[in-house]
Tab-separated table of C-alpha atoms in Angstrom:
chain	number	residue	atom	x	y	z
A	85	MET	CA	-3.108	8.957	-12.142
A	86	ASN	CA	-4.150	11.449	-9.494
A	87	PRO	CA	-7.777	11.046	-8.448
A	88	THR	CA	-9.621	14.289	-7.910
A	89	THR	CA	-13.185	13.189	-7.283
A	90	SER	CA	-14.512	10.568	-4.898
A	91	HIS	CA	-16.869	9.035	-7.498
A	92	SER	CA	-13.843	7.979	-9.576
A	93	LEU	CA	-12.481	5.926	-6.690
A	94	ALA	CA	-12.993	2.197	-6.333
A	95	ILE	CA	-11.623	2.273	-2.780
A	96	ALA	CA	-11.400	5.235	-0.425
A	97	ALA	CA	-10.216	5.181	3.179
A	98	LYS	CA	-9.739	8.137	5.486
A	99	GLY	CA	-8.312	7.745	8.972
A	100	LEU	CA	-8.294	3.926	8.892
A	101	ARG	CA	-7.216	2.690	12.286
A	102	LYS	CA	-6.884	-0.766	13.851
A	103	THR	CA	-5.332	-1.930	17.089
A	104	TYR	CA	-4.929	-5.346	18.658
A	105	GLY	CA	-4.489	-4.962	22.382
A	106	ASP	CA	-1.751	-2.409	22.920
A	107	LYS	CA	-0.369	-2.791	19.385
A	108	THR	CA	-1.452	-0.269	16.770
A	109	VAL	CA	-1.450	-2.050	13.413
A	110	LEU	CA	-2.936	0.728	11.271
A	111	ASP	CA	-2.477	4.238	12.588
A	112	GLY	CA	-4.976	6.433	10.768
A	113	ILE	CA	-4.014	5.745	7.141
A	114	ASP	CA	-5.623	7.333	4.072
A	115	LEU	CA	-5.994	5.427	0.777
A	116	ALA	CA	-7.435	6.458	-2.589
A	117	VAL	CA	-7.614	3.843	-5.343
A	118	PRO	CA	-8.909	4.995	-8.764
A	119	ALA	CA	-11.181	2.566	-10.588
A	120	GLY	CA	-9.546	0.380	-13.234
A	121	THR	CA	-6.007	0.644	-11.852
A	122	VAL	CA	-3.518	-1.430	-9.872
A	123	PHE	CA	-2.810	-0.017	-6.442
A	124	SER	CA	0.011	-1.675	-4.524
A	125	LEU	CA	0.432	-1.588	-0.769
A	126	LEU	CA	4.102	-2.251	-0.137
A	127	GLY	CA	5.700	-3.046	3.196
A	128	PRO	CA	7.679	-5.529	5.271
A	129	ASN	CA	6.168	-8.358	7.308
A	130	GLY	CA	4.036	-7.003	10.133
A	131	ALA	CA	3.534	-3.599	8.513
A	132	GLY	CA	-0.268	-4.030	8.413
A	133	LYS	CA	-0.842	-4.932	4.739
A	134	THR	CA	-2.987	-8.011	5.350
A	135	THR	CA	-4.931	-6.237	8.099
A	136	ALA	CA	-5.799	-3.470	5.627
A	137	VAL	CA	-7.029	-6.058	3.098
A	138	LYS	CA	-9.105	-7.878	5.732
A	139	ILE	CA	-10.766	-4.635	6.811
A	140	LEU	CA	-11.502	-3.389	3.283
A	141	SER	CA	-12.894	-6.826	2.309
A	142	THR	CA	-15.208	-6.918	5.389
A	143	LEU	CA	-13.392	-9.765	7.175
A	144	VAL	CA	-12.303	-7.551	10.070
A	145	THR	CA	-13.940	-4.451	11.543
A	146	ALA	CA	-11.949	-1.208	11.682
A	147	ASP	CA	-11.653	0.677	14.952
A	148	ALA	CA	-12.043	3.995	13.128
A	149	GLY	CA	-12.147	5.488	9.649
A	150	ASP	CA	-14.464	6.479	6.828
A	151	LEU	CA	-14.283	3.586	4.352
A	152	THR	CA	-15.903	3.214	0.929
A	153	VAL	CA	-15.462	0.247	-1.418
A	154	GLY	CA	-17.173	0.053	-4.803
A	155	GLY	CA	-19.212	3.125	-3.911
A	156	HIS	CA	-20.625	1.465	-0.791
A	157	ASP	CA	-20.040	2.537	2.785
A	158	LEU	CA	-18.198	-0.325	4.456
A	159	ALA	CA	-19.848	0.115	7.849
A	160	ALA	CA	-23.385	0.776	6.610
A	161	ASP	CA	-23.609	-1.760	3.781
A	162	PRO	CA	-20.964	-4.514	4.064
A	163	GLN	CA	-23.115	-6.940	2.054
A	164	ALA	CA	-23.051	-4.634	-0.967
A	165	VAL	CA	-19.273	-4.416	-0.635
A	166	ARG	CA	-18.996	-8.219	-0.567
A	167	ALA	CA	-21.069	-8.433	-3.750
A	168	ALA	CA	-18.661	-6.084	-5.548
A	169	ILE	CA	-15.326	-7.610	-4.561
A	170	GLY	CA	-13.225	-10.733	-4.765
A	171	VAL	CA	-10.330	-11.666	-2.500
A	172	THR	CA	-7.390	-13.984	-2.990
A	173	GLY	CA	-5.456	-14.302	0.242
A	174	GLN	CA	-1.877	-15.349	0.921
A	175	PHE	CA	-2.947	-18.973	1.263
A	176	SER	CA	-4.943	-20.776	-1.369
A	177	ALA	CA	-8.623	-21.517	-0.812
A	178	VAL	CA	-8.510	-24.332	-3.368
A	179	ASP	CA	-9.898	-27.645	-2.101
A	180	GLY	CA	-7.257	-30.212	-3.004
A	181	LEU	CA	-9.596	-33.165	-2.526
A	182	ILE	CA	-11.720	-32.297	-5.570
A	183	THR	CA	-10.846	-31.461	-9.162
A	184	GLY	CA	-10.182	-28.019	-10.545
A	185	GLU	CA	-13.482	-28.117	-12.405
A	186	GLU	CA	-15.351	-29.127	-9.246
A	187	ASN	CA	-13.746	-26.223	-7.373
A	188	MET	CA	-15.049	-23.883	-10.050
A	189	LEU	CA	-18.547	-25.373	-10.026
A	190	LEU	CA	-18.624	-25.137	-6.242
A	191	MET	CA	-17.942	-21.411	-6.508
A	192	ALA	CA	-20.676	-21.089	-9.133
A	193	ASP	CA	-23.117	-22.741	-6.715
A	194	LEU	CA	-22.029	-20.409	-3.891
A	195	HIS	CA	-22.783	-17.470	-6.196
A	196	HIS	CA	-26.227	-18.995	-6.948
A	197	LEU	CA	-25.581	-19.137	-10.671
A	198	PRO	CA	-28.051	-21.237	-12.677
A	199	ARG	CA	-26.579	-24.657	-13.468
A	200	GLN	CA	-26.034	-24.022	-17.187
A	201	GLU	CA	-24.569	-20.552	-16.595
A	202	GLY	CA	-22.311	-21.917	-13.865
A	203	ARG	CA	-20.922	-24.617	-16.139
A	204	ARG	CA	-20.364	-22.110	-18.944
A	205	THR	CA	-18.608	-19.660	-16.602
A	206	ALA	CA	-16.406	-22.402	-15.150
A	207	ALA	CA	-15.446	-23.658	-18.621
A	208	GLU	CA	-14.602	-20.151	-19.852
A	209	LEU	CA	-12.422	-19.370	-16.838
A	210	LEU	CA	-10.634	-22.716	-16.943
A	211	GLU	CA	-9.777	-22.025	-20.561
A	212	ARG	CA	-8.731	-18.434	-19.846
A	213	PHE	CA	-6.345	-19.563	-17.133
A	214	ASP	CA	-4.938	-22.474	-19.167
A	215	LEU	CA	-6.333	-25.127	-16.829
A	216	VAL	CA	-8.488	-27.166	-19.230
A	217	ALA	CA	-6.015	-30.059	-19.447
A	218	ALA	CA	-5.897	-30.341	-15.652
A	219	ALA	CA	-9.577	-29.603	-15.011
A	220	LYS	CA	-10.495	-33.249	-14.267
A	221	LYS	CA	-7.498	-33.855	-12.002
A	222	PRO	CA	-7.500	-33.410	-8.194
A	223	ALA	CA	-6.322	-29.903	-7.312
A	224	SER	CA	-3.850	-31.448	-4.857
A	225	SER	CA	-1.835	-32.580	-7.898
A	226	TYR	CA	-1.470	-29.010	-9.218
A	227	SER	CA	1.780	-27.064	-9.054
A	228	GLY	CA	1.942	-23.895	-6.965
A	229	GLY	CA	1.445	-21.726	-10.028
A	230	MET	CA	-1.546	-23.763	-11.198
A	231	LYS	CA	-3.186	-23.556	-7.773
A	232	ARG	CA	-2.701	-19.786	-7.792
A	233	ARG	CA	-4.305	-19.521	-11.246
A	234	LEU	CA	-7.206	-21.698	-10.111
A	235	ASP	CA	-7.546	-19.576	-6.968
A	236	ILE	CA	-7.924	-16.380	-9.010
A	237	ALA	CA	-10.228	-18.115	-11.518
A	238	MET	CA	-12.474	-19.068	-8.581
A	239	THR	CA	-12.424	-15.439	-7.432
A	240	LEU	CA	-13.645	-14.313	-10.858
A	241	VAL	CA	-16.713	-16.574	-10.928
A	242	GLY	CA	-18.774	-13.777	-9.384
A	243	SER	CA	-17.425	-11.163	-11.877
A	244	PRO	CA	-16.115	-8.781	-9.190
A	245	ARG	CA	-15.076	-5.299	-10.306
A	246	ILE	CA	-12.616	-4.939	-7.405
A	247	ILE	CA	-10.128	-7.662	-6.516
A	248	PHE	CA	-7.877	-7.805	-3.472
A	249	LEU	CA	-4.726	-9.832	-4.093
A	250	ASP	CA	-2.830	-10.340	-0.848
A	251	GLU	CA	0.742	-11.338	-1.767
A	252	PRO	CA	-0.490	-13.508	-4.666
A	253	THR	CA	2.947	-14.588	-5.912
A	254	THR	CA	4.619	-15.495	-2.625
A	255	GLY	CA	6.438	-18.797	-3.070
A	256	LEU	CA	6.015	-18.959	-6.846
A	257	ASP	CA	8.925	-19.561	-9.209
A	258	PRO	CA	9.882	-16.712	-11.599
A	259	ARG	CA	7.979	-18.170	-14.570
A	260	SER	CA	4.772	-18.589	-12.556
A	261	ARG	CA	5.203	-15.112	-11.115
A	262	HIS	CA	5.436	-13.587	-14.593
A	263	THR	CA	2.344	-15.560	-15.661
A	264	MET	CA	0.479	-14.114	-12.680
A	265	TRP	CA	1.599	-10.602	-13.662
A	266	GLN	CA	0.139	-11.080	-17.125
A	267	ILE	CA	-3.156	-12.237	-15.619
A	268	ILE	CA	-3.283	-9.107	-13.446
A	269	ARG	CA	-2.581	-6.862	-16.437
A	270	GLU	CA	-5.405	-8.535	-18.385
A	271	LEU	CA	-7.825	-8.038	-15.493
A	272	VAL	CA	-7.055	-4.322	-15.364
A	273	SER	CA	-7.379	-4.005	-19.145
A	274	ASP	CA	-10.934	-5.336	-18.655
A	275	GLY	CA	-11.635	-2.488	-16.216
A	276	VAL	CA	-11.128	-4.404	-12.973
A	277	THR	CA	-9.520	-2.586	-10.037
A	278	VAL	CA	-6.730	-4.548	-8.346
A	279	PHE	CA	-5.593	-3.835	-4.794
A	280	LEU	CA	-2.272	-5.648	-4.536
A	281	THR	CA	-0.158	-6.233	-1.453
A	282	THR	CA	3.352	-7.506	-1.987
A	283	GLN	CA	6.841	-7.728	-0.548
A	284	TYR	CA	8.346	-8.071	-4.016
A	285	LEU	CA	9.583	-4.661	-5.092
A	286	GLU	CA	9.918	-5.664	-8.742
A	287	GLU	CA	6.270	-6.743	-8.706
A	288	ALA	CA	5.039	-3.351	-7.532
A	289	ASP	CA	7.320	-1.617	-10.033
A	290	GLU	CA	6.015	-3.774	-12.895
A	291	LEU	CA	2.298	-3.640	-12.139
A	292	ALA	CA	1.218	-0.721	-10.000
A	293	ASP	CA	-0.137	2.600	-11.216
A	294	ARG	CA	0.311	3.900	-7.680
A	295	ILE	CA	2.205	2.535	-4.699
A	296	ALA	CA	1.819	3.263	-0.995
A	297	VAL	CA	4.677	2.266	1.298
A	298	LEU	CA	3.368	1.122	4.672
A	299	SER	CA	5.724	1.276	7.637
A	300	GLU	CA	4.799	0.721	11.274
A	301	GLY	CA	1.131	1.233	10.554
A	302	ARG	CA	1.496	4.498	8.648
A	303	ILE	CA	1.820	5.482	4.992
A	304	ALA	CA	5.441	6.572	4.693
A	305	ALA	CA	5.094	7.683	1.066
A	306	GLU	CA	2.729	7.323	-1.884
A	307	GLY	CA	2.981	7.904	-5.619
A	308	SER	CA	3.858	6.255	-8.887
A	309	ALA	CA	7.012	4.142	-8.957
A	310	ASP	CA	8.884	6.949	-10.702
A	311	GLU	CA	7.676	9.535	-8.185
A	312	LEU	CA	8.785	7.395	-5.263
A	313	LYS	CA	12.204	6.811	-6.786
A	314	ARG	CA	12.769	10.562	-7.011
A	315	ILE	CA	12.373	11.099	-3.273
A	316	VAL	CA	15.534	9.105	-2.570
A	317	PRO	CA	18.862	10.894	-3.181
A	318	GLY	CA	21.631	9.298	-5.209
A	319	GLY	CA	20.468	9.706	-8.785
A	320	HIS	CA	23.127	10.792	-11.253
A	321	VAL	CA	24.176	10.995	-14.871
A	322	ARG	CA	27.481	9.389	-15.788
A	323	LEU	CA	29.532	10.707	-18.705
A	324	ARG	CA	32.398	8.592	-19.992
A	325	PHE	CA	35.083	9.817	-22.386
A	326	LEU	CA	37.660	8.063	-24.537
A	327	ASP	CA	39.607	11.291	-25.186
A	328	PRO	CA	41.538	12.456	-22.066
A	329	LEU	CA	41.474	16.071	-23.311
A	330	ALA	CA	37.682	16.022	-23.635
A	331	TYR	CA	37.424	14.487	-20.171
A	332	ARG	CA	39.628	17.188	-18.603
A	333	SER	CA	37.760	19.994	-20.374
A	334	ALA	CA	34.438	18.666	-19.130
A	335	ALA	CA	35.802	18.194	-15.598
A	336	VAL	CA	36.981	21.833	-15.475
A	337	ALA	CA	33.644	23.165	-16.715
A	338	LEU	CA	31.446	20.873	-14.596
A	339	ARG	CA	32.849	21.638	-11.185
A	340	GLU	CA	29.934	19.944	-9.405
A	341	ALA	CA	30.716	16.657	-11.145
A	342	ALA	CA	32.735	13.947	-9.426
A	343	GLY	CA	35.552	12.741	-11.668
A	344	ASP	CA	37.227	9.360	-12.023
A	345	ASP	CA	40.583	9.794	-13.754
A	346	GLU	CA	41.060	6.053	-14.290
A	347	THR	CA	37.834	5.481	-16.207
A	348	LEU	CA	37.710	9.043	-17.649
A	349	SER	CA	34.167	9.461	-16.349
A	350	LEU	CA	32.203	12.211	-14.638
A	351	GLN	CA	29.251	11.724	-12.303
A	352	ILE	CA	26.723	14.567	-12.208
A	353	PRO	CA	23.950	14.633	-9.546
A	354	SER	CA	20.601	14.392	-11.324
A	355	ASP	CA	17.028	13.209	-10.825
A	356	GLY	CA	17.158	11.676	-14.305
A	357	SER	CA	14.382	13.906	-15.629
A	358	GLN	CA	14.111	14.733	-19.309
A	359	ARG	CA	14.658	18.400	-18.504
A	360	GLU	CA	17.987	17.748	-16.768
A	361	LEU	CA	19.194	15.376	-19.486
A	362	ARG	CA	18.374	17.952	-22.160
A	363	SER	CA	20.288	20.587	-20.179
A	364	ILE	CA	23.396	18.380	-19.971
A	365	LEU	CA	23.267	17.508	-23.667
A	366	ASP	CA	22.765	21.163	-24.628
A	367	TRP	CA	25.755	22.137	-22.510
A	368	LEU	CA	27.967	19.493	-24.156
A	369	ASP	CA	26.913	20.708	-27.600
A	370	SER	CA	27.538	24.373	-26.816
A	371	ALA	CA	30.965	23.571	-25.343
A	372	GLY	CA	31.903	21.455	-28.338
A	373	ILE	CA	32.550	18.448	-26.088
A	374	GLU	CA	31.416	14.971	-27.058
A	375	ALA	CA	30.915	12.287	-24.439
A	376	ASP	CA	31.336	8.761	-25.736
A	377	GLU	CA	28.803	7.313	-23.317
A	378	LEU	CA	25.970	8.755	-21.243
A	379	THR	CA	24.119	6.634	-18.691
A	380	VAL	CA	21.392	7.573	-16.228
A	381	HIS	CA	21.350	6.040	-12.766
A	382	THR	CA	18.212	6.510	-10.675
A	383	PRO	CA	17.310	4.977	-7.320
A	384	ASP	CA	15.081	1.902	-7.577
A	385	LEU	CA	12.269	0.734	-5.310
A	386	ASP	CA	14.773	-1.190	-3.197
A	387	ASP	CA	16.399	2.128	-2.304
A	388	VAL	CA	13.000	3.664	-1.571
A	389	PHE	CA	11.955	0.701	0.549
A	390	PHE	CA	15.113	0.718	2.661
A	391	ALA	CA	15.031	4.493	3.072
A	392	LEU	CA	11.418	4.483	4.277
A	393	THR	CA	11.179	1.251	6.257
A	394	GLY	CA	14.721	0.481	7.411
A	395	PRO	CA	17.142	-2.239	6.349
A	396	ALA	CA	14.840	-5.244	6.748
A	397	THR	CA	14.890	-7.659	3.797
A	398	PRO	CA	11.715	-6.978	1.772
A	399	THR	CA	11.749	-9.927	-0.598
A	400	THR	CA	11.831	-12.678	1.983
A	401	ALA	CA	8.527	-14.514	1.854
A	402	PRO	CA	6.737	-15.015	5.160
A	403	ALA	CA	6.806	-18.422	6.793
A	404	PRO	CA	3.806	-20.572	5.812
A	405	ALA	CA	0.862	-20.580	8.176
A	406	PRO	CA	-2.001	-23.056	8.429
A	407	ALA	CA	-4.381	-22.693	5.498
A	408	GLN	CA	-7.371	-22.345	7.765
A	409	SER	CA	-5.935	-19.160	9.284
A	410	GLU	CA	-6.869	-17.195	6.130
A	411	GLU	CA	-10.360	-16.614	4.803
A	412	ASN	CA	-11.231	-15.802	1.212
A	413	VAL	CA	-14.190	-13.673	0.163
A	414	ARG	CA	-15.379	-14.510	-3.328
């Protein structure tokens, strides 16, 4: 999706800049997040992802930039922004000393919901996030995945239309991560806008409508996952033959193809587009040559990440920090 008008944007930032001392964390970045989509900010540790979330969720003040969230100017009306958003940070805001249900009711009280409405909202969200059986148990007894689900359920008590998820699946096992992905998809299907930061490339590929790659405080590239993959060279179509004569005929005709005589295969540079595949198939038909196998190889987000940010390992989760070092806006 390519936004063309500002009123269709849930989040808009132009020239966002933030420095700490002599270190520039965000160096004049522009962001445009269409309403009802998942926008992923991808980058290694220290790239500025969490700083961007803190600024856009009113926890930290930007040094410069025109910023709009939920149609409200961030500098002029931060309270209106807070009323429109929810934030789940890297570290859970769940109080382990009380039960899951009590955590939910506490959030209902903080949102000034009437008692009956608060209880109904808490019950509905506990059921939605499959936490009814554990609702009366202390949250400290929950697994990591359960705490994450409770954390997001607490965020939804205020019915925000824009949710910031700052590395929400860090430290979760694969099953819990996939559960979290399904929750995010359901939120977006309900019209919620999700601003997702992550180090997990598969996560961005699975969920995001658009991805911005942040490197050293700047946006190195932005687009859909498929668009980003096309900016990295190395894509190709591989033709494999069982008949040596067919292989040799194809190799003579396709001079730009790299041949492998042992496997009887040809590798043709390609961006993997439908147009190029149709062209190759049409050529094979017109030449009366039949390939026994055709496979398309395109760069993945790992390739994009390394090309744009360097060879740092992107899927290594950051070391845990004290829970009190992160704030959550509900």
